[in-house]
């Protein structure tokens, strides 16, 4: 049976950083690690799992039956036995293979399934219990010693997979497990180079392959060895679940966070002291289907807390659109001019899974201020994180329009530089499907002349989503489509009834939300539903024809247009 023994480990790591851990983790055991020797657990219960909980500093052993003697399959009479170790929320498990000795079985490395032992092979299978870590962090061990397995989270399963044959060689194993803190410590200095001090990256667990919502905590301690130095941090990726938080402790003796970030605010930080501590809590969720990507941050050690070109990140967006749209800088106008670090992520929607996303750069106008900023750049990366394949990188010297970018899972766009009110940037993005022998695979798709399939709702919206303008022509076809989109309600009424919005524009069909025509299609959304910035070609034509008088004087023209529309439907 396991026996209990309290020990005090004067570990160098804890002695050097205990003063940090005391303040931000608020624990009395920061300098002295108290753990329990849990003894040896023999794995021999067929088809059952031995489960036990452990705390920080605990350690013990898991062995085959009657270790160090070899076992026989006649004793086990089964296929596997399991030992599951569950640690604290701030802990992870380190497993060291002390002695693993199984007969040769080359196929043991081929299995990836977390619940499947390889038939006919004796081996150890170690994996994490929580999704999505189990598939990435699964390993099969056939033989060896002094190898290590370090988990991401606190819940680990050790499975002994047993063959049905006895064999002529010995079969035994012995592993040691230790429960350690999930703390990453980073130290650096300020160099004499013009680009500042040492640099590096930190990231959320399992990034970019998503993290588990299992209510666990991960801690990062970044220390500038210059006692008067500072640390700059900017987040290159920021895609969190609504239940996740990132707490920032500025200084080693801070008892409460100086800032708590959620999914809605991408951080950019400069410390006031030489040490900054980030505590990331994943939060918990009962839904197992979906896991957020997480975050990645770049840090730099600097000599001063002054950051004259500190950028704003409030321009960042995650766009999940089922069909397509336009991406530009119009929504930044009130805050210009300013330094910006904008990240736009265009990803495929969960409900509609198109074959890919097309992106086209159609307008670039950047002034002298952006050109003078040394780190100005526009990057387009395949995928939804900064670690994807770089498709294009542009600065003030090589900016051109017309580039096409395509990606299956999504696109990551990053713009860095000084932006003024006169600057313009315009992207058109479209979710597309490949055409099949039977035409477009989706019922609501439109087939472009270049054989891309796009959502039918993108036709005739004055935006070239196809790339060859076939979704915007012929003009007569689009004119009828625009009339149909406007949803005009034909109603014969008393001509004496005065329309309170006559001569003006109605937002969303509500007669009380009226705008003067001078505010229609001026690139500023005044209507709640943005209807004043849609179908601008149609509105411009009506304005030129002075076609915004009272409805009573225009019934004849409306009926004439309706007749043409019915004729168009008959022909098509």
Coordinates of C-alpha atoms in Angstrom, one line a residue:
X1 CA 0.0 0.0 0.0
X2 CA 1.2 3.5 -0.6
X3 CA 2.6 5.2 2.4
X4 CA 2.6 8.9 3.3
X5 CA 5.8 10.8 4.0
X6 CA 6.2 14.6 4.0
X7 CA 9.4 15.9 2.6
X8 CA 10.8 19.4 2.0
X9 CA 12.7 19.9 -1.3
X10 CA 15.0 22.9 -1.3
X11 CA 15.0 23.1 -5.0
X12 CA 17.1 25.8 -6.6
X13 CA 14.3 26.9 -8.8
X14 CA 12.0 27.5 -5.9
X15 CA 14.6 29.2 -3.8
X16 CA 15.3 31.7 -6.6
X17 CA 11.7 32.5 -7.5
X18 CA 9.8 31.8 -4.3
X19 CA 9.6 35.5 -3.6
X20 CA 7.7 35.8 -6.9
X21 CA 5.4 32.9 -6.4
X22 CA 4.5 34.2 -2.9
X23 CA 2.9 37.3 -4.2
X24 CA 1.1 36.3 -7.4
X25 CA -0.1 32.8 -6.5
X26 CA -0.7 33.7 -2.8
X27 CA 0.6 30.4 -1.6
X28 CA 2.4 29.7 1.6
X29 CA 4.4 26.8 0.0
X30 CA 6.2 28.9 -2.6
X31 CA 9.7 28.6 -1.2
X32 CA 9.3 25.1 0.3
X33 CA 7.7 22.4 -1.8
X34 CA 5.8 19.9 0.3
X35 CA 4.9 16.6 -1.4
X36 CA 3.8 13.1 -0.6
X37 CA 5.5 9.9 -1.6
X38 CA 2.7 7.8 -2.9
X39 CA 4.7 4.7 -3.1
X40 CA 4.2 2.1 -5.8
X41 CA 1.0 1.3 -7.7
X42 CA 1.0 -2.1 -9.4
X43 CA -1.0 -2.2 -12.7
X44 CA -2.8 -5.5 -12.8
X45 CA -6.6 -4.9 -12.7
X46 CA -7.9 -6.0 -16.1
X47 CA -10.2 -3.6 -18.0
X48 CA -10.5 -1.3 -15.0
X49 CA -8.8 2.0 -14.2
X50 CA -7.1 2.8 -11.0
X51 CA -7.7 6.5 -10.4
X52 CA -6.1 8.8 -7.8
X53 CA -5.6 12.5 -7.2
X54 CA -2.3 14.1 -6.5
X55 CA -1.0 17.5 -5.4
X56 CA 2.0 19.6 -6.3
X57 CA 5.2 17.9 -5.2
X58 CA 3.7 14.4 -5.0
X59 CA 5.6 11.5 -6.6
X60 CA 5.3 7.8 -6.9
X61 CA 5.8 4.8 -9.2
X62 CA 3.7 2.6 -11.5
X63 CA 4.9 -0.9 -12.2
X64 CA 3.9 -4.1 -13.9
X65 CA 2.7 -6.9 -11.6
X66 CA 5.4 -8.5 -9.4
X67 CA 8.1 -6.0 -10.6
X68 CA 11.1 -6.4 -10.9
X69 CA 10.2 -10.0 -11.9
X70 CA 8.8 -10.5 -15.4
X71 CA 5.1 -11.1 -15.8
X72 CA 3.3 -13.6 -18.0
X73 CA 0.2 -13.2 -20.0
X74 CA -1.3 -16.1 -18.2
X75 CA -1.6 -14.0 -15.1
X76 CA -3.3 -11.0 -16.7
X77 CA -5.8 -12.9 -18.8
X78 CA -6.8 -9.6 -20.5
X79 CA -5.8 -6.9 -22.8
X80 CA -4.9 -3.8 -20.7
X81 CA -4.9 -2.1 -17.4
X82 CA -5.0 1.6 -16.7
X83 CA -3.8 4.1 -14.1
X84 CA -5.2 7.6 -14.3
X85 CA -3.5 10.4 -12.4
X86 CA -5.4 13.7 -11.7
X87 CA -3.4 16.7 -10.5
X88 CA -4.3 20.2 -9.3
X89 CA -5.3 22.9 -11.7
X90 CA -1.9 24.6 -11.6
X91 CA 0.0 21.3 -12.0
X92 CA 1.3 19.0 -14.7
X93 CA 2.7 15.5 -14.6
X94 CA 6.2 14.5 -15.5
X95 CA 6.6 10.7 -16.2
X96 CA 10.1 9.2 -16.3
X97 CA 10.6 5.7 -17.8
X98 CA 12.8 3.9 -15.3
X99 CA 12.7 0.5 -16.9
X100 CA 10.6 -0.6 -19.9
X101 CA 11.3 -4.0 -21.3
X102 CA 8.9 -5.6 -23.9
X103 CA 9.5 -8.0 -26.8
X104 CA 10.2 -6.4 -30.2
X105 CA 7.1 -5.1 -31.9
X106 CA 7.8 -2.6 -34.8
X107 CA 4.1 -1.8 -35.4
X108 CA 3.8 -0.2 -31.9
X109 CA 4.6 3.3 -33.3
X110 CA 1.7 3.2 -35.8
X111 CA -1.2 3.6 -33.5
X112 CA -2.6 7.1 -32.9
X113 CA -5.9 6.1 -31.2
X114 CA -6.1 7.1 -27.6
X115 CA -8.3 4.1 -26.6
X116 CA -6.8 1.4 -28.8
X117 CA -4.0 -1.0 -27.9
X118 CA -2.1 -2.5 -30.8
X119 CA -3.1 -6.2 -31.0
X120 CA -0.4 -8.6 -30.2
X121 CA 2.1 -6.1 -28.8
X122 CA 3.1 -5.4 -25.2
X123 CA 3.7 -1.7 -24.7
X124 CA 3.0 1.3 -22.6
X125 CA 0.6 3.9 -23.9
X126 CA 0.6 7.3 -22.2
X127 CA -1.8 10.1 -23.1
X128 CA -3.7 13.0 -21.6
X129 CA -7.3 12.6 -20.8
X130 CA -8.7 16.0 -21.7
X131 CA -9.4 17.0 -25.3
X132 CA -7.8 18.1 -27.5
X133 CA -4.5 17.2 -25.9
X134 CA -4.9 13.4 -26.0
X135 CA -4.3 12.9 -29.7
X136 CA -1.3 15.3 -30.0
X137 CA 0.4 14.1 -26.8
X138 CA -0.1 10.4 -27.1
X139 CA 3.0 8.2 -27.1
X140 CA 3.6 4.5 -27.2
X141 CA 6.7 3.1 -25.5
X142 CA 8.0 -0.3 -26.5
X143 CA 11.4 -0.3 -24.7
X144 CA 13.9 2.1 -23.1
X145 CA 14.8 3.9 -19.9
X146 CA 15.3 7.5 -18.7
X147 CA 12.9 8.8 -21.3
X148 CA 10.5 11.5 -20.2
X149 CA 6.9 12.4 -20.9
X150 CA 5.7 15.8 -19.7
X151 CA 2.0 16.5 -19.9
X152 CA 0.3 19.8 -20.9
X153 CA -2.6 19.5 -18.4
X154 CA -3.0 17.7 -15.0
X155 CA -4.9 14.6 -16.1
X156 CA -2.8 11.7 -17.5
X157 CA -3.5 8.1 -18.2
X158 CA -0.9 5.3 -18.2
X159 CA -2.2 2.2 -20.1
X160 CA -0.4 -1.1 -20.1
X161 CA -1.3 -2.9 -23.3
X162 CA -0.8 -6.7 -23.1
X163 CA -0.5 -9.3 -25.8
X164 CA -2.0 -12.8 -25.6
X165 CA 1.3 -14.6 -26.0
X166 CA 3.8 -15.2 -23.3
X167 CA 7.0 -15.0 -25.4
X168 CA 10.5 -16.0 -24.6
X169 CA 11.8 -12.6 -23.5
X170 CA 11.1 -10.7 -20.3
X171 CA 8.1 -8.4 -19.8
X172 CA 8.1 -5.7 -17.2
X173 CA 8.0 -1.9 -16.7
X174 CA 8.5 0.7 -14.0
X175 CA 7.8 4.4 -14.4
X176 CA 8.1 7.3 -12.0
X177 CA 5.6 10.2 -11.9
X178 CA 6.1 13.6 -10.4
X179 CA 3.6 16.5 -10.0
X180 CA 5.2 19.9 -10.9
X181 CA 3.9 23.4 -11.4
X182 CA 2.8 24.7 -14.7
X183 CA 5.2 27.7 -14.6
X184 CA 7.3 29.0 -17.4
X185 CA 10.1 31.3 -16.4
X186 CA 12.0 33.6 -18.8
X187 CA 14.9 35.8 -18.1
X188 CA 16.7 38.2 -20.4
X189 CA 18.8 41.4 -20.7
X190 CA 18.9 44.6 -22.6
X191 CA 21.5 44.5 -25.3
X192 CA 23.3 47.4 -26.9
X193 CA 21.8 46.8 -30.3
X194 CA 19.5 49.5 -31.9
X195 CA 16.6 47.0 -31.9
X196 CA 16.5 46.7 -28.1
X197 CA 17.0 43.7 -25.9
X198 CA 16.5 40.0 -26.1
X199 CA 13.3 38.8 -27.7
X200 CA 11.2 35.7 -27.6
X201 CA 7.7 34.2 -27.7
X202 CA 5.3 32.6 -25.2
X203 CA 2.0 31.0 -26.0
X204 CA -1.1 29.4 -24.5
X205 CA -1.1 25.6 -24.0
X206 CA -1.0 23.5 -27.2
X207 CA -1.0 26.6 -29.5
X208 CA -1.9 26.7 -32.4
X209 CA -3.7 23.4 -32.0
X210 CA -6.3 24.7 -29.5
X211 CA -6.5 24.4 -25.7
X212 CA -8.9 22.6 -23.4
X213 CA -11.6 24.3 -21.4
X214 CA -10.8 22.3 -18.3
X215 CA -10.4 25.2 -15.8
X216 CA -6.7 25.0 -15.5
X217 CA -4.1 27.7 -14.9
X218 CA -0.8 28.4 -16.6
X219 CA 1.7 30.9 -15.4
X220 CA 4.5 32.8 -17.2
X221 CA 7.1 34.8 -15.3
X222 CA 9.2 37.2 -17.5
X223 CA 12.1 38.9 -15.7
X224 CA 14.5 41.6 -17.0
X225 CA 17.8 41.0 -15.2
X226 CA 18.5 44.7 -15.3
X227 CA 16.6 45.8 -12.1
X228 CA 15.7 49.1 -13.9
X229 CA 14.7 47.4 -17.2
X230 CA 11.2 46.9 -18.5
X231 CA 9.4 44.4 -20.7
X232 CA 7.3 45.0 -23.8
X233 CA 4.7 42.4 -24.9
X234 CA 2.4 42.4 -27.9
X235 CA 0.0 39.6 -28.8
X236 CA 0.4 38.3 -32.3
X237 CA -2.6 35.9 -31.9
X238 CA -5.7 36.4 -29.7
X239 CA -8.6 33.9 -30.0
X240 CA -10.0 33.1 -26.6
X241 CA -13.1 31.4 -25.3
X242 CA -15.6 33.6 -23.5
X243 CA -14.8 31.8 -20.2
X244 CA -11.0 32.4 -20.5
X245 CA -9.1 35.2 -18.8
X246 CA -5.5 36.5 -18.8
X247 CA -4.4 38.3 -15.6
X248 CA -1.4 40.6 -15.7
X249 CA 0.7 41.2 -12.5
X250 CA 3.1 44.1 -12.9
X251 CA 5.8 43.5 -10.4
X252 CA 6.8 40.5 -8.2
X253 CA 5.0 41.7 -5.0
X254 CA 1.7 42.7 -6.6
X255 CA -1.2 41.0 -4.8
X256 CA -3.9 41.8 -7.4
X257 CA -3.8 41.9 -11.2
X258 CA -3.2 45.3 -12.8
X259 CA -5.3 44.2 -15.7
X260 CA -7.6 41.3 -16.6
X261 CA -8.1 40.6 -20.3
X262 CA -10.9 38.7 -21.9
X263 CA -11.6 37.7 -25.5
X264 CA -12.7 41.2 -26.5
X265 CA -9.4 43.1 -26.0
X266 CA -6.1 42.1 -27.6
X267 CA -3.4 43.1 -25.2
X268 CA -0.3 45.3 -25.8
X269 CA 1.8 45.8 -22.7
X270 CA 4.8 47.6 -21.3
X271 CA 5.7 46.9 -17.7
X272 CA 6.4 49.4 -15.0
X273 CA 8.8 47.0 -13.2
X274 CA 11.5 44.6 -14.2
X275 CA 9.2 41.6 -13.8
X276 CA 5.8 40.9 -15.3
X277 CA 3.6 37.8 -14.6
X278 CA 0.9 36.5 -16.8
X279 CA -1.6 34.0 -15.4
X280 CA -3.9 32.4 -18.0
X281 CA -7.0 30.6 -16.8
X282 CA -8.7 28.5 -19.4
X283 CA -12.1 28.5 -17.8
X284 CA -14.5 25.5 -18.1
X285 CA -17.2 24.4 -20.5
X286 CA -19.4 21.4 -20.8
X287 CA -19.3 21.5 -24.6
X288 CA -16.6 19.1 -25.9
X289 CA -17.0 19.9 -29.6
X290 CA -15.2 23.2 -29.8
X291 CA -11.9 24.4 -28.5
X292 CA -10.5 27.9 -29.0
X293 CA -7.1 28.4 -30.7
X294 CA -5.6 30.5 -27.9
X295 CA -2.9 33.2 -28.0
X296 CA 0.8 33.8 -28.8
X297 CA 2.8 36.8 -27.6
X298 CA 6.1 38.4 -28.5
X299 CA 8.1 39.9 -25.7
X300 CA 11.2 42.2 -25.7
X301 CA 13.5 43.4 -22.9
X302 CA 14.0 47.1 -23.0
X303 CA 15.7 49.7 -20.9
X304 CA 12.8 52.2 -20.5
X305 CA 9.1 52.1 -20.0
X306 CA 8.6 54.8 -22.6
X307 CA 7.1 53.5 -25.8
X308 CA 6.5 56.4 -28.2
X309 CA 5.2 54.2 -31.0
X310 CA 3.0 51.9 -28.9
X311 CA 0.3 50.8 -31.3
X312 CA -3.4 50.5 -30.8
X313 CA -4.9 47.0 -31.3
X314 CA -8.6 47.9 -31.1
X315 CA -8.8 47.6 -34.9
X316 CA -8.5 43.8 -34.7
X317 CA -11.4 41.6 -35.8
X318 CA -12.3 37.9 -36.2
X319 CA -14.6 37.6 -39.3
X320 CA -16.7 34.5 -39.7
X321 CA -18.8 35.1 -42.8
X322 CA -20.8 32.5 -44.6
X323 CA -20.5 34.2 -48.0
X324 CA -18.2 37.2 -48.3
X325 CA -17.7 40.9 -47.8
X326 CA -15.4 43.9 -47.8
X327 CA -12.7 44.6 -45.3
X328 CA -11.4 48.2 -45.0
X329 CA -10.3 50.9 -42.6
X330 CA -13.5 53.0 -42.5
X331 CA -14.4 52.1 -38.9
X332 CA -11.1 53.6 -37.7
X333 CA -11.8 57.1 -39.0
X334 CA -12.8 58.7 -35.6
X335 CA -9.4 57.6 -34.0
X336 CA -7.0 58.7 -36.7
X337 CA -4.2 59.5 -37.1
X338 CA -2.6 56.9 -34.8
X339 CA -0.2 54.0 -34.6
X340 CA -2.0 50.7 -35.3
X341 CA -1.3 47.0 -35.1
X342 CA -4.4 45.4 -36.7
X343 CA -5.1 41.7 -37.1
X344 CA -8.0 40.5 -39.2
X345 CA -8.8 36.8 -39.2
X346 CA -11.2 35.5 -41.9
X347 CA -12.2 32.0 -41.1
X348 CA -14.6 29.5 -42.5
X349 CA -18.0 29.4 -40.7
X350 CA -18.8 26.4 -38.6
X351 CA -22.2 25.7 -40.2
X352 CA -21.1 26.3 -43.8
X353 CA -17.8 24.7 -44.7
X354 CA -16.7 26.1 -48.1
X355 CA -13.7 24.7 -50.0
X356 CA -11.7 27.9 -49.5
X357 CA -11.6 31.6 -49.1
X358 CA -10.4 34.0 -51.7
X359 CA -9.0 37.4 -50.8
X360 CA -8.2 40.2 -53.3
X361 CA -6.5 43.5 -52.5
X362 CA -8.3 46.2 -54.5
X363 CA -7.2 49.6 -53.0
X364 CA -4.1 50.9 -51.2
X365 CA -3.6 54.5 -50.3
X366 CA -1.0 55.2 -47.6
X367 CA 0.6 58.5 -46.8
X368 CA 4.1 59.6 -45.8
X369 CA 3.5 58.9 -42.1
X370 CA 3.0 55.2 -42.7
X371 CA 6.0 55.1 -45.0
X372 CA 8.3 56.7 -42.4
X373 CA 7.4 54.1 -39.7
X374 CA 10.3 51.6 -39.7
X375 CA 8.2 48.5 -39.0
X376 CA 5.3 49.2 -41.4
X377 CA 4.1 46.1 -43.1
X378 CA 1.1 44.3 -44.4
X379 CA 1.2 40.5 -44.1
X380 CA -1.2 37.9 -45.5
X381 CA -0.8 34.4 -44.0
X382 CA -2.5 31.2 -44.8
X383 CA -4.6 29.8 -42.0
X384 CA -6.0 31.5 -38.9
X385 CA -2.8 32.1 -36.9
X386 CA 0.5 33.9 -37.3
X387 CA 2.3 30.5 -37.6
X388 CA 0.8 29.7 -41.0
X389 CA 2.5 30.0 -44.4
X390 CA 3.3 33.6 -45.4
X391 CA 1.5 34.3 -48.7
X392 CA 2.7 37.9 -49.0
X393 CA 4.5 40.7 -47.2
X394 CA 4.4 44.3 -48.3
X395 CA 5.8 47.5 -47.0
X396 CA 5.6 51.1 -48.2
X397 CA 8.0 50.4 -51.0
X398 CA 6.3 47.5 -52.7
X399 CA 2.6 48.1 -52.3
X400 CA 0.5 47.1 -55.3
X401 CA -3.1 46.2 -55.9
X402 CA -4.7 43.3 -57.6
X403 CA -3.0 40.4 -55.6
X404 CA -5.1 37.3 -55.1
X405 CA -4.7 35.1 -52.0
X406 CA -6.4 31.8 -51.4
X407 CA -6.5 29.5 -48.4
X408 CA -8.5 26.6 -47.2
X409 CA -9.0 27.1 -43.4
X410 CA -8.9 30.9 -43.5
X411 CA -6.6 33.9 -43.8
X412 CA -4.6 35.9 -41.2
X413 CA -4.0 39.6 -42.2
X414 CA -1.8 41.9 -40.2
X415 CA -1.3 45.7 -40.8
X416 CA 1.3 47.6 -38.8
X417 CA 2.1 51.3 -39.1
X418 CA 0.9 54.8 -38.8
X419 CA -2.5 55.4 -40.4
X420 CA -4.0 58.8 -41.1
X421 CA -7.5 59.9 -42.2
X422 CA -6.5 60.0 -45.9
X423 CA -5.2 56.4 -45.9
X424 CA -7.3 53.7 -47.7
X425 CA -7.1 49.9 -47.6
X426 CA -9.7 47.7 -49.2
X427 CA -10.0 43.9 -49.4
X428 CA -12.7 41.8 -51.0
X429 CA -13.1 38.3 -49.5
X430 CA -15.3 35.5 -50.8
X431 CA -16.1 32.0 -49.6
X432 CA -15.9 29.8 -52.6
X433 CA -16.6 26.2 -53.6
X434 CA -15.1 24.2 -56.5
X435 CA -17.5 23.4 -59.3
X436 CA -18.3 19.7 -59.8
X437 CA -19.6 17.8 -62.9
X438 CA -23.1 18.5 -61.7
X439 CA -22.4 22.2 -61.3
X440 CA -22.1 24.0 -57.9
X441 CA -22.3 21.7 -54.9
X442 CA -24.7 24.0 -52.9
X443 CA -28.2 24.8 -54.0
X444 CA -27.8 28.5 -53.2
X445 CA -24.5 29.0 -55.1
X446 CA -23.9 31.1 -58.2
X447 CA -21.5 29.8 -60.9
X448 CA -19.0 32.5 -62.0
X449 CA -17.6 32.4 -65.5
X450 CA -14.2 31.5 -64.1
X451 CA -15.9 28.4 -62.5
X452 CA -15.8 29.5 -58.9
X453 CA -19.1 28.9 -57.0
X454 CA -20.1 31.8 -54.7
X455 CA -23.1 32.4 -52.5
X456 CA -26.0 33.7 -54.6
X457 CA -26.6 36.6 -52.2
X458 CA -23.4 38.2 -53.4
X459 CA -24.7 38.8 -56.9
X460 CA -25.4 42.3 -58.0
X461 CA -24.1 44.0 -54.8
X462 CA -21.7 46.3 -56.7
X463 CA -18.7 44.2 -55.5
X464 CA -16.8 41.9 -57.8
X465 CA -16.7 38.7 -55.7
X466 CA -16.0 36.4 -58.7
X467 CA -12.9 38.3 -59.7
X468 CA -14.0 38.4 -63.4
X469 CA -17.0 40.6 -62.6
X470 CA -19.4 37.9 -63.9
X471 CA -21.5 38.2 -60.7
X472 CA -22.2 41.9 -61.5
X473 CA -23.1 41.6 -65.2
X474 CA -25.0 41.9 -67.4
X475 CA -26.3 45.2 -66.2
X476 CA -29.9 44.6 -67.0
X477 CA -29.9 41.4 -65.1
X478 CA -28.4 43.1 -62.0
X479 CA -30.9 46.0 -62.2
X480 CA -33.8 43.5 -61.8
X481 CA -32.0 41.7 -59.0
X482 CA -31.4 45.0 -57.2
X483 CA -35.1 45.9 -57.4
X484 CA -36.0 42.5 -56.0
X485 CA -33.5 42.9 -53.2
X486 CA -35.0 46.3 -52.2
X487 CA -38.2 44.4 -51.3
X488 CA -40.5 47.3 -52.6
X489 CA -44.0 46.9 -51.2
X490 CA -46.4 47.8 -53.9
X491 CA -49.4 49.5 -52.4
X492 CA -52.0 51.7 -54.1
X493 CA -53.1 54.4 -51.6
X494 CA -54.8 57.7 -51.5
X495 CA -52.6 60.2 -53.3
X496 CA -53.4 62.8 -50.7
X497 CA -51.7 60.7 -48.0
X498 CA -48.3 62.4 -47.6
X499 CA -45.3 60.1 -47.1
X500 CA -43.2 61.6 -44.2
X501 CA -40.1 60.3 -45.8
X502 CA -40.9 61.5 -49.4
X503 CA -37.7 62.6 -51.2
X504 CA -35.5 61.0 -48.5
X505 CA -34.1 57.6 -47.8
X506 CA -35.8 55.0 -45.5
X507 CA -33.6 52.9 -43.4
X508 CA -34.6 49.3 -43.3
X509 CA -38.1 50.1 -44.6
X510 CA -39.0 52.0 -41.4
X511 CA -40.7 55.2 -42.5
X512 CA -39.6 57.1 -39.4
X513 CA -35.9 56.4 -40.0
X514 CA -35.2 58.9 -42.8
X515 CA -32.0 60.2 -44.2
X516 CA -31.3 63.0 -46.6
X517 CA -30.0 61.6 -49.9
X518 CA -26.7 63.4 -49.4
X519 CA -25.9 60.9 -46.6
X520 CA -26.6 57.8 -48.8
X521 CA -23.6 56.0 -50.2
X522 CA -21.1 58.3 -48.6
X523 CA -19.1 55.4 -47.1
X524 CA -20.5 56.1 -43.6
X525 CA -23.2 53.8 -42.3
X526 CA -26.0 55.9 -40.8
X527 CA -28.7 53.2 -40.8
X528 CA -28.7 50.6 -38.1
X529 CA -28.8 47.8 -40.8
X530 CA -26.2 49.6 -43.1
X531 CA -28.9 49.8 -45.8
X532 CA -27.8 53.3 -46.8
X533 CA -24.5 51.9 -48.0
X534 CA -26.0 49.0 -50.0
X535 CA -27.0 49.0 -53.7
X536 CA -25.3 52.3 -54.3
X537 CA -25.4 52.1 -58.1
X538 CA -29.1 51.7 -58.0
X539 CA -29.6 54.7 -55.6
X540 CA -27.3 56.9 -57.7
X541 CA -29.3 56.2 -60.8
X542 CA -32.6 57.0 -59.1
X543 CA -31.0 60.2 -57.7
X544 CA -29.9 61.2 -61.2
X545 CA -33.4 60.7 -62.5
X546 CA -34.9 62.6 -59.5
X547 CA -36.9 59.4 -58.6
X548 CA -37.3 60.1 -54.9
X549 CA -40.6 62.1 -55.0
X550 CA -43.8 61.1 -53.3
X551 CA -45.1 57.6 -53.9
X552 CA -48.4 58.8 -55.3
X553 CA -46.7 60.5 -58.3
X554 CA -44.6 57.5 -59.1
X555 CA -47.1 54.6 -59.1
X556 CA -47.1 54.4 -62.8
X557 CA -43.3 54.1 -63.0
X558 CA -43.4 51.5 -60.3
X559 CA -46.0 49.4 -62.2
X560 CA -44.0 49.8 -65.4
X561 CA -40.9 48.5 -63.6
X562 CA -42.9 45.6 -62.1
X563 CA -44.0 44.6 -65.6
X564 CA -40.4 44.6 -66.8
X565 CA -39.4 42.5 -63.9
X566 CA -42.1 39.9 -64.6
X567 CA -41.0 39.8 -68.2
X568 CA -37.4 39.2 -67.0
X569 CA -38.5 36.3 -64.8
X570 CA -40.4 34.8 -67.7
X571 CA -37.3 35.0 -70.0
X572 CA -34.8 33.7 -67.4

